[in-house]
Amino acid sequence: MPPAVPDTIFFDGVCNLCNGFVQLVIRHDPAGRYRFAALQSDAAQHLLAAHGLAPGALATAPESVLLLSGGQLYSHSTAVLRIAQGLGGAWRLVGLGWVLPRPWRDALYRVVARHRYRWFGRQESCLLPTPALQARFL
């Protein structure tokens, strides 16, 4: 059963890798535990500001995925690992990543985040959800 307030995944709406990640989560989250917000959206900026992240701070950071869960904001590899755990099933195996020291996990995350446009490409505009998924996007 999903929590009363779904966890929110913030993603780079023009990044092909990030959009693919969102699509993966949607496919493996039929209960609707997660909702989504493109980092470029006003809704994301207001919600992140309400949780202590200065407006525009993401413009210079290589963040591509953030997770707001239980009032706590998670970033880097911690966000990805927590999302995978929340999907349950075989996705919990991704949790083996917790055995790596956080600095190592985050260094790998930063390398991928820094090169994501070059490796995976980017779109001109943010993902537009289908009418069936509209309620899960902020």
Short mmCIF file of C-alpha atoms in Angstrom, two decimals:
data_model
loop_
_atom_site.label_atom_id
_atom_site.label_comp_id
_atom_site.label_asym_id
_atom_site.label_seq_id
_atom_site.Cartn_x
_atom_site.Cartn_y
_atom_site.Cartn_z
CA MET A 1 0.00 0.00 0.00
CA PRO A 2 1.47 3.38 -0.95
CA PRO A 3 2.11 5.95 1.79
CA ALA A 4 -0.50 8.68 2.41
CA VAL A 5 1.79 11.22 0.74
CA PRO A 6 3.69 9.61 -2.13
CA ASP A 7 7.43 10.03 -2.26
CA THR A 8 8.47 12.51 -4.93
CA ILE A 9 11.19 11.84 -7.48
CA PHE A 10 12.71 14.99 -8.98
CA PHE A 11 14.44 14.44 -12.31
CA ASP A 12 16.05 16.39 -15.11
CA GLY A 13 13.15 16.64 -17.55
CA VAL A 14 15.31 17.05 -20.65
CA CYS A 15 17.76 14.22 -19.89
CA ASN A 16 17.14 11.00 -21.82
CA LEU A 17 18.72 8.88 -19.07
CA CYS A 18 16.54 10.53 -16.42
CA ASN A 19 13.39 10.13 -18.51
CA GLY A 20 14.24 6.46 -19.02
CA PHE A 21 14.67 6.08 -15.27
CA VAL A 22 11.25 7.66 -14.65
CA GLN A 23 9.67 5.31 -17.21
CA LEU A 24 11.31 2.33 -15.47
CA VAL A 25 9.95 3.43 -12.08
CA ILE A 26 6.46 3.92 -13.53
CA ARG A 27 6.51 0.40 -15.04
CA HIS A 28 7.58 -1.18 -11.74
CA ASP A 29 5.44 0.96 -9.41
CA PRO A 30 1.84 0.02 -10.21
CA ALA A 31 0.76 0.95 -6.66
CA GLY A 32 1.77 4.57 -7.28
CA ARG A 33 4.23 4.91 -4.40
CA TYR A 34 6.10 7.59 -6.33
CA ARG A 35 5.09 10.84 -7.99
CA PHE A 36 7.37 12.84 -10.25
CA ALA A 37 8.46 16.40 -10.91
CA ALA A 38 10.84 17.69 -13.56
CA LEU A 39 13.50 19.85 -11.93
CA GLN A 40 12.74 22.54 -14.51
CA SER A 41 9.13 22.88 -13.32
CA ASP A 42 7.85 25.60 -11.01
CA ALA A 43 6.25 22.91 -8.81
CA ALA A 44 9.61 21.23 -8.27
CA GLN A 45 11.39 24.51 -7.54
CA HIS A 46 8.76 25.53 -4.95
CA LEU A 47 8.72 22.13 -3.26
CA LEU A 48 12.51 21.92 -3.12
CA ALA A 49 12.74 25.48 -1.78
CA ALA A 50 10.27 24.49 0.94
CA HIS A 51 12.72 21.75 1.92
CA GLY A 52 15.76 24.02 2.11
CA LEU A 53 17.18 23.87 -1.41
CA ALA A 54 17.81 27.37 -2.71
CA PRO A 55 16.03 28.24 -5.96
CA GLY A 56 18.41 27.86 -8.89
CA ALA A 57 20.87 25.75 -6.88
CA LEU A 58 20.34 22.85 -9.26
CA ALA A 59 21.38 24.88 -12.28
CA THR A 60 25.05 24.43 -11.41
CA ALA A 61 24.93 21.02 -9.71
CA PRO A 62 25.15 17.73 -11.62
CA GLU A 63 22.11 16.36 -9.81
CA SER A 64 19.79 14.43 -12.03
CA VAL A 65 17.63 12.58 -9.49
CA LEU A 66 16.49 13.68 -6.04
CA LEU A 67 14.05 11.89 -3.74
CA LEU A 68 11.75 13.53 -1.21
CA SER A 69 10.60 10.85 1.22
CA GLY A 70 9.07 11.36 4.64
CA GLY A 71 10.05 15.03 4.62
CA GLN A 72 13.72 14.14 3.99
CA LEU A 73 15.51 15.05 0.75
CA TYR A 74 17.94 12.46 -0.62
CA SER A 75 20.41 12.95 -3.44
CA HIS A 76 23.04 11.16 -5.47
CA SER A 77 23.39 7.40 -5.06
CA THR A 78 21.33 7.40 -1.86
CA ALA A 79 18.27 8.63 -3.77
CA VAL A 80 18.66 5.97 -6.48
CA LEU A 81 19.19 3.16 -3.96
CA ARG A 82 16.18 4.22 -1.88
CA ILE A 83 13.99 4.39 -4.98
CA ALA A 84 15.08 0.90 -6.07
CA GLN A 85 14.37 -0.48 -2.61
CA GLY A 86 10.92 1.11 -2.68
CA LEU A 87 10.12 -0.71 -5.92
CA GLY A 88 10.55 -4.02 -4.10
CA GLY A 89 10.93 -7.40 -5.75
CA ALA A 90 14.12 -8.00 -7.68
CA TRP A 91 14.89 -4.28 -7.52
CA ARG A 92 15.92 -4.79 -3.90
CA LEU A 93 19.06 -6.44 -5.25
CA VAL A 94 20.21 -2.96 -6.27
CA GLY A 95 20.41 -2.46 -2.50
CA LEU A 96 23.68 -4.35 -2.62
CA GLY A 97 25.06 -0.94 -3.57
CA TRP A 98 24.75 0.03 0.10
CA VAL A 99 27.87 -2.07 0.83
CA LEU A 100 30.02 0.43 -1.08
CA PRO A 101 31.17 3.46 0.88
CA ARG A 102 29.02 6.48 0.13
CA PRO A 103 31.91 8.56 -1.28
CA TRP A 104 32.60 5.84 -3.87
CA ARG A 105 28.91 5.48 -4.79
CA ASP A 106 28.49 9.23 -5.09
CA ALA A 107 31.69 9.61 -7.15
CA LEU A 108 30.33 7.09 -9.67
CA TYR A 109 26.97 8.84 -9.62
CA ARG A 110 28.63 12.21 -10.33
CA VAL A 111 30.59 10.82 -13.28
CA VAL A 112 27.39 9.51 -14.88
CA ALA A 113 25.47 12.70 -14.04
CA ARG A 114 28.20 14.92 -15.45
CA HIS A 115 28.31 13.04 -18.77
CA ARG A 116 24.63 12.04 -19.11
CA TYR A 117 23.84 14.41 -21.98
CA ARG A 118 26.88 13.32 -23.99
CA TRP A 119 26.28 9.60 -23.38
CA PHE A 120 22.47 9.45 -23.50
CA GLY A 121 21.41 12.69 -25.20
CA ARG A 122 18.86 15.29 -24.25
CA GLN A 123 15.46 16.48 -25.38
CA GLU A 124 14.33 19.99 -26.26
CA SER A 125 11.49 19.92 -23.73
CA CYS A 126 10.35 18.01 -20.66
CA LEU A 127 8.47 14.73 -20.78
CA LEU A 128 4.72 15.10 -21.16
CA PRO A 129 2.88 12.39 -19.24
CA THR A 130 -0.04 10.53 -20.74
CA PRO A 131 -3.50 11.42 -19.39
CA ALA A 132 -3.45 8.18 -17.38
CA LEU A 133 -0.22 9.23 -15.63
CA GLN A 134 -0.97 12.95 -15.29
CA ALA A 135 -1.99 12.64 -11.62
CA ARG A 136 1.47 11.28 -10.73
CA PHE A 137 3.30 14.33 -12.11
CA LEU A 138 3.54 17.69 -10.35
#
